[in-house]
PDB file of C-alpha atoms and ligand atoms in Angstrom:
ATOM      1  CA  MET A1079       0.484 -11.807  -0.862  1.00 75.00           C
ATOM      2  CA  ARG A1080       3.927 -10.498  -1.791  1.00 82.00           C
ATOM      3  CA  TYR A1081       3.631  -6.928  -3.107  1.00 86.00           C
ATOM      4  CA  LEU A1082       6.445  -4.666  -4.226  1.00 86.00           C
ATOM      5  CA  GLY A1083       6.960  -2.197  -1.343  1.00 87.00           C
ATOM      6  CA  GLY A1084       4.197  -3.910   0.691  1.00 89.00           C
ATOM      7  CA  LYS A1085       4.198  -3.228   4.429  1.00 91.00           C
ATOM      8  CA  SER A1086       3.614  -6.788   5.652  1.00 91.00           C
ATOM      9  CA  ARG A1087       6.469  -6.527   8.187  1.00 92.00           C
ATOM     10  CA  THR A1088       5.680  -3.084   9.635  1.00 94.00           C
ATOM     11  CA  ALA A1089       1.870  -2.897   9.215  1.00 95.00           C
ATOM     12  CA  ARG A1090       1.190  -3.444  12.914  1.00 94.00           C
ATOM     13  CA  GLN A1091       3.425  -0.556  14.011  1.00 94.00           C
ATOM     14  CA  ILE A1092       2.187   1.770  11.266  1.00 96.00           C
ATOM     15  CA  ALA A1093      -1.460   1.053  12.079  1.00 95.00           C
ATOM     16  CA  GLY A1094      -0.666   1.568  15.779  1.00 94.00           C
ATOM     17  CA  CYS A1095       0.730   4.994  14.961  1.00 95.00           C
ATOM     18  CA  ILE A1096      -2.308   5.849  12.789  1.00 96.00           C
ATOM     19  CA  ASN A1097      -4.711   4.783  15.526  1.00 93.00           C
ATOM     20  CA  THR A1098      -2.811   6.922  18.054  1.00 92.00           C
ATOM     21  CA  ILE A1099      -3.089  10.071  15.918  1.00 95.00           C
ATOM     22  CA  ARG A1100      -6.563   9.589  14.398  1.00 96.00           C
ATOM     23  CA  GLN A1101      -9.443  11.345  16.190  1.00 96.00           C
ATOM     24  CA  PRO A1102     -12.594   9.312  17.006  1.00 95.00           C
ATOM     25  CA  GLY A1103     -14.818   9.189  13.903  1.00 95.00           C
ATOM     26  CA  GLN A1104     -12.205  10.935  11.736  1.00 98.00           C
ATOM     27  CA  PRO A1105     -12.364   9.734   8.084  1.00 98.00           C
ATOM     28  CA  TYR A1106      -9.375   7.603   7.101  1.00 98.00           C
ATOM     29  CA  TRP A1107      -8.018   7.638   3.533  1.00 98.00           C
ATOM     30  CA  GLU A1108      -5.210   5.441   2.200  1.00 98.00           C
ATOM     31  CA  PRO A1109      -4.339   6.684  -1.319  1.00 98.00           C
ATOM     32  CA  PHE A1110      -1.590   4.098  -2.080  1.00 98.00           C
ATOM     33  CA  VAL A1111      -3.417   1.020  -0.848  1.00 97.00           C
ATOM     34  CA  GLY A1112      -1.533  -1.651  -2.845  1.00 96.00           C
ATOM     35  CA  ALA A1113      -1.976  -5.031  -1.142  1.00 95.00           C
ATOM     36  CA  GLY A1114      -3.723  -3.401   1.826  1.00 96.00           C
ATOM     37  CA  TRP A1115      -1.391  -4.582   4.592  1.00 95.00           C
ATOM     38  CA  VAL A1116      -1.906  -1.456   6.686  1.00 97.00           C
ATOM     39  CA  LEU A1117      -5.560  -1.017   5.697  1.00 97.00           C
ATOM     40  CA  ALA A1118      -6.360  -4.464   7.094  1.00 96.00           C
ATOM     41  CA  ARG A1119      -5.366  -3.233  10.568  1.00 95.00           C
ATOM     42  CA  VAL A1120      -7.251   0.060  10.608  1.00 95.00           C
ATOM     43  CA  ARG A1121     -10.694   0.020  12.242  1.00 92.00           C
ATOM     44  CA  GLY A1122     -13.572   2.475  12.561  1.00 93.00           C
ATOM     45  CA  GLU A1123     -15.542   4.139   9.778  1.00 94.00           C
ATOM     46  CA  PRO A1124     -15.518   5.837   7.371  1.00 97.00           C
ATOM     47  CA  ILE A1125     -12.578   4.322   5.496  1.00 98.00           C
ATOM     48  CA  PHE A1126     -11.542   5.200   1.928  1.00 98.00           C
ATOM     49  CA  ALA A1127      -8.813   3.441  -0.060  1.00 98.00           C
ATOM     50  CA  SER A1128      -7.483   4.216  -3.510  1.00 98.00           C
ATOM     51  CA  ASP A1129      -4.601   3.479  -5.839  1.00 97.00           C
ATOM     52  CA  ALA A1130      -3.575   4.633  -9.320  1.00 97.00           C
ATOM     53  CA  ASN A1131      -3.699   1.007 -10.476  1.00 96.00           C
ATOM     54  CA  GLN A1132      -7.292   0.628 -11.674  1.00 96.00           C
ATOM     55  CA  ALA A1133      -7.089  -3.150 -12.106  1.00 97.00           C
ATOM     56  CA  LEU A1134      -5.991  -3.519  -8.472  1.00 97.00           C
ATOM     57  CA  ILE A1135      -8.988  -1.479  -7.298  1.00 98.00           C
ATOM     58  CA  PHE A1136     -11.330  -3.599  -9.449  1.00 98.00           C
ATOM     59  CA  MET A1137      -9.826  -6.651  -7.742  1.00 97.00           C
ATOM     60  CA  TRP A1138     -10.540  -5.304  -4.227  1.00 98.00           C
ATOM     61  CA  GLN A1139     -14.069  -4.285  -5.233  1.00 98.00           C
ATOM     62  CA  ARG A1140     -14.742  -7.700  -6.716  1.00 97.00           C
ATOM     63  CA  LEU A1141     -13.425  -9.437  -3.600  1.00 97.00           C
ATOM     64  CA  GLN A1142     -15.859  -7.293  -1.580  1.00 97.00           C
ATOM     65  CA  ARG A1143     -18.678  -8.790  -3.683  1.00 96.00           C
ATOM     66  CA  GLY A1144     -17.549 -12.329  -2.834  1.00 96.00           C
ATOM     67  CA  TRP A1145     -15.266 -13.162  -5.772  1.00 97.00           C
ATOM     68  CA  GLU A1146     -12.976 -16.188  -5.279  1.00 95.00           C
ATOM     69  CA  PRO A1147      -9.691 -15.897  -7.191  1.00 96.00           C
ATOM     70  CA  PRO A1148      -8.343 -19.110  -8.779  1.00 95.00           C
ATOM     71  CA  ALA A1149      -6.174 -21.443  -6.684  1.00 93.00           C
ATOM     72  CA  VAL A1150      -4.109 -22.402  -9.736  1.00 93.00           C
ATOM     73  CA  VAL A1151      -2.621 -20.161 -12.426  1.00 95.00           C
ATOM     74  CA  THR A1152      -0.505 -21.838 -15.104  1.00 94.00           C
ATOM     75  CA  GLU A1153       2.368 -20.197 -16.924  1.00 95.00           C
ATOM     76  CA  GLU A1154       0.212 -20.154 -20.042  1.00 96.00           C
ATOM     77  CA  GLN A1155      -2.587 -18.315 -18.192  1.00 97.00           C
ATOM     78  CA  TYR A1156       0.020 -15.897 -16.820  1.00 96.00           C
ATOM     79  CA  ALA A1157       1.014 -15.035 -20.410  1.00 97.00           C
ATOM     80  CA  ILE A1158      -2.647 -14.534 -21.399  1.00 98.00           C
ATOM     81  CA  ALA A1159      -3.145 -12.189 -18.425  1.00 97.00           C
ATOM     82  CA  ARG A1160      -0.038 -10.220 -19.340  1.00 96.00           C
ATOM     83  CA  SER A1161      -1.323  -9.686 -22.880  1.00 97.00           C
ATOM     84  CA  GLY A1162      -4.671  -8.355 -21.583  1.00 96.00           C
ATOM     85  CA  GLY A1163      -6.791 -11.473 -22.168  1.00 97.00           C
ATOM     86  CA  TYR A1164      -8.622 -11.437 -18.812  1.00 98.00           C
ATOM     87  CA  ASP A1165     -10.811  -8.977 -16.898  1.00 97.00           C
ATOM     88  CA  ALA A1166      -9.228  -6.339 -14.636  1.00 97.00           C
ATOM     89  CA  ALA A1167      -9.654  -8.166 -11.300  1.00 97.00           C
ATOM     90  CA  LEU A1168      -8.116 -11.410 -12.538  1.00 98.00           C
ATOM     91  CA  THR A1169      -5.367  -9.469 -14.293  1.00 97.00           C
ATOM     92  CA  ALA A1170      -4.442  -7.762 -11.005  1.00 97.00           C
ATOM     93  CA  PHE A1171      -4.507 -11.069  -9.119  1.00 97.00           C
ATOM     94  CA  VAL A1172      -2.162 -12.639 -11.664  1.00 96.00           C
ATOM     95  CA  GLY A1173      -0.099  -9.464 -12.276  1.00 96.00           C
ATOM     96  CA  PHE A1174       0.910  -9.103  -8.620  1.00 93.00           C
ATOM     97  CA  GLY A1175      -0.077 -12.290  -6.872  1.00 93.00           C
ATOM     98  CA  CYS A1176       1.557 -14.708  -9.290  1.00 93.00           C
ATOM     99  CA  SER A1177       4.609 -12.576 -10.126  1.00 93.00           C
ATOM    100  CA  PHE A1178       8.108 -12.810  -8.750  1.00 90.00           C
ATOM    101  CA  GLY A1179       8.504 -10.507  -5.703  1.00 88.00           C
ATOM    102  CA  GLY A1180       4.945  -9.162  -6.131  1.00 90.00           C
ATOM    103  CA  LYS A1181       6.142  -6.924  -8.957  1.00 91.00           C
ATOM    104  CA  TRP A1182       3.533  -6.196 -11.658  1.00 93.00           C
ATOM    105  CA  PHE A1183       4.118  -8.929 -14.264  1.00 95.00           C
ATOM    106  CA  GLY A1184       7.712  -9.170 -13.055  1.00 92.00           C
ATOM    107  CA  GLY A1185       7.931 -12.834 -14.159  1.00 93.00           C
ATOM    108  CA  TYR A1186       5.920 -15.977 -13.329  1.00 93.00           C
ATOM    109  CA  ALA A1187       6.637 -16.898  -9.674  1.00 91.00           C
ATOM    110  CA  ARG A1188       7.623 -20.555  -9.466  1.00 86.00           C
ATOM    111  CA  GLY A1189       7.722 -22.299  -6.106  1.00 72.00           C
ATOM    112  CA  ASN A1190       7.966 -19.582  -3.463  1.00 63.00           C
ATOM    113  CA  THR A1191       4.373 -18.248  -3.544  1.00 71.00           C
ATOM    114  CA  SER A1192       1.500 -20.342  -4.838  1.00 87.00           C
ATOM    115  CA  PRO A1193      -1.730 -18.745  -6.167  1.00 90.00           C
ATOM    116  CA  LYS A1194      -3.524 -20.783  -3.507  1.00 91.00           C
ATOM    117  CA  MET A1195      -1.618 -18.980  -0.729  1.00 92.00           C
ATOM    118  CA  VAL A1196      -2.181 -15.606  -2.378  1.00 92.00           C
ATOM    119  CA  LYS A1197      -5.892 -16.348  -2.697  1.00 93.00           C
ATOM    120  CA  ARG A1198      -6.054 -17.264   1.017  1.00 93.00           C
ATOM    121  CA  SER A1199      -4.200 -14.116   2.036  1.00 93.00           C
ATOM    122  CA  LEU A1200      -6.508 -11.897  -0.053  1.00 95.00           C
ATOM    123  CA  LEU A1201      -9.682 -13.541   1.226  1.00 95.00           C
ATOM    124  CA  ASP A1202      -8.448 -13.190   4.839  1.00 95.00           C
ATOM    125  CA  LYS A1203      -7.654  -9.514   4.341  1.00 94.00           C
ATOM    126  CA  SER A1204     -10.806  -8.652   2.432  1.00 93.00           C
ATOM    127  CA  LYS A1205     -12.906  -9.777   5.420  1.00 94.00           C
ATOM    128  CA  TRP A1206     -11.824  -6.481   7.012  1.00 95.00           C
ATOM    129  CA  PHE A1207     -12.711  -4.479   3.898  1.00 97.00           C
ATOM    130  CA  GLU A1208     -16.484  -4.972   3.864  1.00 95.00           C
ATOM    131  CA  ASN A1209     -17.223  -1.262   4.471  1.00 95.00           C
ATOM    132  CA  VAL A1210     -14.183   0.253   2.765  1.00 98.00           C
ATOM    133  CA  HIS A1211     -14.919   2.668  -0.120  1.00 98.00           C
ATOM    134  CA  PHE A1212     -12.412   1.744  -2.843  1.00 98.00           C
ATOM    135  CA  PHE A1213     -11.746   4.015  -5.821  1.00 98.00           C
ATOM    136  CA  ALA A1214      -9.068   4.364  -8.500  1.00 98.00           C
ATOM    137  CA  ALA A1215      -7.200   7.692  -8.408  1.00 98.00           C
ATOM    138  CA  ASP A1216      -3.846   9.334  -8.954  1.00 97.00           C
ATOM    139  CA  PHE A1217      -2.916  10.959  -5.638  1.00 98.00           C
ATOM    140  CA  LEU A1218      -0.956  13.676  -7.417  1.00 97.00           C
ATOM    141  CA  THR A1219      -4.072  15.060  -9.112  1.00 97.00           C
ATOM    142  CA  CYS A1220      -7.198  13.715  -7.369  1.00 97.00           C
ATOM    143  CA  TYR A1221      -9.411  15.295  -4.707  1.00 95.00           C
ATOM    144  CA  PRO A1222      -9.725  13.820  -1.197  1.00 97.00           C
ATOM    145  CA  PRO A1223     -12.975  11.862  -0.787  1.00 98.00           C
ATOM    146  CA  THR A1224     -14.132  14.024   2.150  1.00 98.00           C
ATOM    147  CA  SER A1225     -12.879  16.733   4.517  1.00 98.00           C
ATOM    148  CA  SER A1226     -10.573  16.534   7.577  1.00 98.00           C
ATOM    149  CA  CYS A1227      -9.179  13.075   6.760  1.00 98.00           C
ATOM    150  CA  LEU A1228      -6.357  11.209   8.418  1.00 98.00           C
ATOM    151  CA  ILE A1229      -4.374  10.293   5.297  1.00 98.00           C
ATOM    152  CA  TYR A1230      -1.735   7.566   5.370  1.00 98.00           C
ATOM    153  CA  CYS A1231       0.535   7.675   2.300  1.00 98.00           C
ATOM    154  CA  ASP A1232       2.790   4.787   1.278  1.00 97.00           C
ATOM    155  CA  PRO A1233       4.026   6.083  -2.094  1.00 97.00           C
ATOM    156  CA  PRO A1234       6.615   4.516  -4.406  1.00 94.00           C
ATOM    157  CA  TYR A1235       9.837   5.429  -2.603  1.00 88.00           C
ATOM    158  CA  ASP A1236      12.175   7.949  -4.153  1.00 83.00           C
ATOM    159  CA  ASP A1237      14.789   6.267  -6.390  1.00 73.00           C
ATOM    160  CA  THR A1238      13.224   2.796  -6.258  1.00 75.00           C
ATOM    161  CA  THR A1239      11.826   0.486  -8.942  1.00 73.00           C
ATOM    162  CA  GLY A1240       8.629   1.892 -10.424  1.00 76.00           C
ATOM    163  CA  TYR A1241       5.211   0.246 -10.622  1.00 80.00           C
ATOM    164  CA  GLY A1242       4.787  -0.983 -14.201  1.00 80.00           C
ATOM    165  CA  ALA A1243       1.010  -0.554 -14.183  1.00 84.00           C
ATOM    166  CA  VAL A1244       1.038   3.180 -13.397  1.00 89.00           C
ATOM    167  CA  PRO A1245       2.885   6.269 -14.737  1.00 88.00           C
ATOM    168  CA  LYS A1246       6.317   7.170 -13.327  1.00 91.00           C
ATOM    169  CA  PHE A1247       5.963   8.772  -9.910  1.00 94.00           C
ATOM    170  CA  SER A1248       7.150  12.297  -9.072  1.00 94.00           C
ATOM    171  CA  THR A1249       8.410  12.483  -5.483  1.00 95.00           C
ATOM    172  CA  ILE A1250       8.780  16.269  -5.687  1.00 96.00           C
ATOM    173  CA  LYS A1251       5.124  16.696  -6.701  1.00 97.00           C
ATOM    174  CA  PHE A1252       4.177  14.224  -4.001  1.00 97.00           C
ATOM    175  CA  TRP A1253       5.640  16.284  -1.121  1.00 98.00           C
ATOM    176  CA  ASP A1254       3.950  19.409  -2.520  1.00 98.00           C
ATOM    177  CA  ARG A1255       0.654  17.551  -2.591  1.00 98.00           C
ATOM    178  CA  VAL A1256       1.104  16.504   1.046  1.00 98.00           C
ATOM    179  CA  ARG A1257       1.755  20.147   2.023  1.00 98.00           C
ATOM    180  CA  LEU A1258      -1.399  21.193   0.146  1.00 98.00           C
ATOM    181  CA  MET A1259      -3.519  18.538   1.901  1.00 98.00           C
ATOM    182  CA  GLU A1260      -2.249  19.712   5.298  1.00 98.00           C
ATOM    183  CA  THR A1261      -3.093  23.313   4.378  1.00 98.00           C
ATOM    184  CA  CYS A1262      -6.625  22.140   3.521  1.00 98.00           C
ATOM    185  CA  GLY A1263      -7.172  20.657   6.994  1.00 98.00           C
ATOM    186  CA  HIS A1264      -6.148  17.016   6.520  1.00 98.00           C
ATOM    187  CA  THR A1265      -3.584  15.221   8.684  1.00 98.00           C
ATOM    188  CA  VAL A1266      -1.054  13.326   6.573  1.00 98.00           C
ATOM    189  CA  ILE A1267       1.324  10.548   7.678  1.00 98.00           C
ATOM    190  CA  VAL A1268       3.928   9.412   5.137  1.00 98.00           C
ATOM    191  CA  SER A1269       6.049   6.259   4.865  1.00 97.00           C
ATOM    192  CA  GLU A1270       9.470   7.006   3.305  1.00 95.00           C
ATOM    193  CA  TYR A1271      13.150   6.583   4.075  1.00 93.00           C
ATOM    194  CA  GLN A1272      13.714  10.331   4.032  1.00 94.00           C
ATOM    195  CA  ALA A1273      11.725  13.538   3.742  1.00 97.00           C
ATOM    196  CA  PRO A1274      12.305  17.261   3.068  1.00 98.00           C
ATOM    197  CA  ASP A1275      13.474  19.453   5.984  1.00 98.00           C
ATOM    198  CA  ASP A1276      10.009  20.798   6.825  1.00 98.00           C
ATOM    199  CA  PHE A1277       8.899  17.252   7.832  1.00 98.00           C
ATOM    200  CA  THR A1278       9.590  15.458  11.147  1.00 98.00           C
ATOM    201  CA  CYS A1279      10.241  11.747  11.574  1.00 97.00           C
ATOM    202  CA  ILE A1280       7.652  10.552  14.115  1.00 97.00           C
ATOM    203  CA  LEU A1281       8.495   6.831  14.109  1.00 96.00           C
ATOM    204  CA  GLU A1282      11.502   4.687  13.129  1.00 95.00           C
ATOM    205  CA  MET A1283      11.055   0.973  12.470  1.00 93.00           C
ATOM    206  CA  PRO A1284      14.166  -1.176  11.930  1.00 89.00           C
ATOM    207  CA  THR A1285      13.263  -3.927   9.469  1.00 86.00           C
ATOM    208  CA  LYS A1286      14.713  -6.233   6.794  1.00 78.00           C
ATOM    209  CA  THR A1287      14.336  -5.991   3.029  1.00 71.00           C
ATOM    210  CA  GLU A1288      13.581  -8.827   0.621  1.00 62.00           C
ATOM    211  CA  MET A1289      17.117  -8.403  -0.742  1.00 58.00           C
ATOM    212  CA  ARG A1290      19.691 -11.052   0.213  1.00 58.00           C
ATOM    213  CA  THR A1291      23.110 -10.043   1.576  1.00 59.00           C
ATOM    214  CA  VAL A1292      26.313 -11.921   0.592  1.00 59.00           C
ATOM    215  CA  ASP A1293      26.078 -14.163   3.679  1.00 65.00           C
ATOM    216  CA  ASN A1294      22.482 -15.014   2.688  1.00 64.00           C
ATOM    217  CA  GLY A1295      20.852 -12.891   5.392  1.00 66.00           C
ATOM    218  CA  ARG A1296      18.433 -10.110   4.612  1.00 69.00           C
ATOM    219  CA  GLU A1297      19.561  -6.524   4.186  1.00 77.00           C
ATOM    220  CA  ALA A1298      18.660  -4.342   7.202  1.00 86.00           C
ATOM    221  CA  ARG A1299      16.996  -0.988   6.750  1.00 87.00           C
ATOM    222  CA  THR A1300      14.952   1.536   8.696  1.00 92.00           C
ATOM    223  CA  GLU A1301      11.416   2.406   7.672  1.00 93.00           C
ATOM    224  CA  ARG A1302      10.200   5.818   8.841  1.00 96.00           C
ATOM    225  CA  LEU A1303       6.962   7.736   9.250  1.00 97.00           C
ATOM    226  CA  PHE A1304       6.914  11.505   8.666  1.00 98.00           C
ATOM    227  CA  ARG A1305       4.577  14.427   9.303  1.00 98.00           C
ATOM    228  CA  LEU A1306       4.736  18.012   8.104  1.00 98.00           C
ATOM    229  CA  GLY A1307       5.987  20.452  10.775  1.00 97.00           C
ATOM    230  CA  GLU A1308       7.321  19.873  14.284  1.00 96.00           C
ATOM    231  CA  HIS A1309       5.970  16.836  16.133  1.00 95.00           C
ATOM    232  CA  THR A1310       6.962  14.753  19.125  1.00 93.00           C
ATOM    233  CA  PRO A1311       8.006  11.220  18.095  1.00 92.00           C
ATOM    234  CA  ILE A1312       5.439   8.495  18.798  1.00 89.00           C
ATOM    235  CA  GLN A1313       6.398   5.961  21.488  1.00 80.00           C
ATOM    236  CA  PRO A1314       6.258   2.494  19.854  1.00 70.00           C
ATOM    237  CA  GLY A1315       5.444   1.072  23.316  1.00 62.00           C
ATOM    238  CA  LEU A1316       1.966   2.546  22.906  1.00 63.00           C
ATOM    239  CA  PHE A1317       0.944  -0.235  20.533  1.00 68.00           C
TER     240      PHE A1317
HETATM  241  C1  SAM B2843       4.575   1.005  -1.756  1.00 50.17           C
HETATM  242  S1  SAM B2843       3.159   0.506  -2.666  1.00 50.17           S
HETATM  243  C2  SAM B2843       1.890   0.464  -1.449  1.00 50.17           C
HETATM  244  C3  SAM B2843       1.963  -0.793  -0.652  1.00 50.17           C
HETATM  245  C4  SAM B2843       0.877  -0.940   0.395  1.00 50.17           C
HETATM  246  N1  SAM B2843       1.007   0.036   1.460  1.00 50.17           N
HETATM  247  C5  SAM B2843       0.939  -2.334   0.995  1.00 50.17           C
HETATM  248  O1  SAM B2843       1.365  -2.494   2.149  1.00 50.17           O
HETATM  249  O2  SAM B2843       0.576  -3.281   0.302  1.00 50.17           O
HETATM  250  C6  SAM B2843       2.834   1.934  -3.616  1.00 50.17           C
HETATM  251  C7  SAM B2843       1.513   1.938  -4.376  1.00 50.17           C
HETATM  252  O3  SAM B2843       1.384   3.217  -5.002  1.00 50.17           O
HETATM  253  C8  SAM B2843       0.646   3.041  -6.204  1.00 50.17           C
HETATM  254  N2  SAM B2843       0.872   4.265  -6.991  1.00 50.17           N
HETATM  255  C9  SAM B2843       1.925   4.581  -7.785  1.00 50.17           C
HETATM  256  N3  SAM B2843       1.778   5.836  -8.265  1.00 50.17           N
HETATM  257  C10 SAM B2843       0.614   6.325  -7.750  1.00 50.17           C
HETATM  258  C11 SAM B2843      -0.088   7.572  -7.839  1.00 50.17           C
HETATM  259  N4  SAM B2843       0.382   8.572  -8.583  1.00 50.17           N
HETATM  260  N5  SAM B2843      -1.255   7.718  -7.155  1.00 50.17           N
HETATM  261  C12 SAM B2843      -1.754   6.708  -6.411  1.00 50.17           C
HETATM  262  N6  SAM B2843      -1.154   5.493  -6.295  1.00 50.17           N
HETATM  263  C13 SAM B2843       0.029   5.316  -6.943  1.00 50.17           C
HETATM  264  C14 SAM B2843       1.162   1.744  -6.784  1.00 50.17           C
HETATM  265  O4  SAM B2843       0.220   1.183  -7.680  1.00 50.17           O
HETATM  266  C15 SAM B2843       1.365   0.927  -5.500  1.00 50.17           C
HETATM  267  O5  SAM B2843       0.217   0.139  -5.240  1.00 50.17           O
END
């Protein structure tokens, strides 16, 4: 499933880093779960996952109960979904899964991704989500689900396209929230391109964007993981 900002290309490395840092039995919380690329590679309970997009959370919860999304979505059905004519789970499936570039109702995707492929990808992923506790929440104001969590944050990146289904994101408030969580005994790992000076980059992952360059290649960029304070970089060879 294409998803704006989704970590399909780097999920393995990110999950490897999470598994290296997480203590045995430590609760894991992913507050920007999106399409769940990283979540699908994290094992061991308890696991909590949330997102500010309520419809998306309804979709994951419904998939946990055995829901099968449709294999075909017509352009007419896409328009009905956009105008609020379907339930939340189906709206999320259509809003992301059938939209150009996985952007919330960013235009009906013709050709490159079929609803059938999206359905398959979601059903494959949700097999790993049987025991995940999903809930809808705004990370900037909500409470952690339990104490001493390992929290992996993949927020909307600073200065990038917003997520139509949720309010505009404040990166400044976000970093303050991460500092607060660390003060309260949680361990927080953040995906971003850059971070304030009191954070250390613990892993760099060269990757390619969805954007095409002039010679029809894909634009290169470096994804990074950060932690508050001084930390030794993680060796990617570990996973
Ligand atoms: C970069 S995407 C996450 C992608 C995900 N890691 C993946 O691989 O599929 C960012 C997510 O943050 C969510 N979001 C935006 N603002 C939020 C907020 N204030 N609190 C929680 N989630 C938010 C969006 O709905 C979106 O799903």
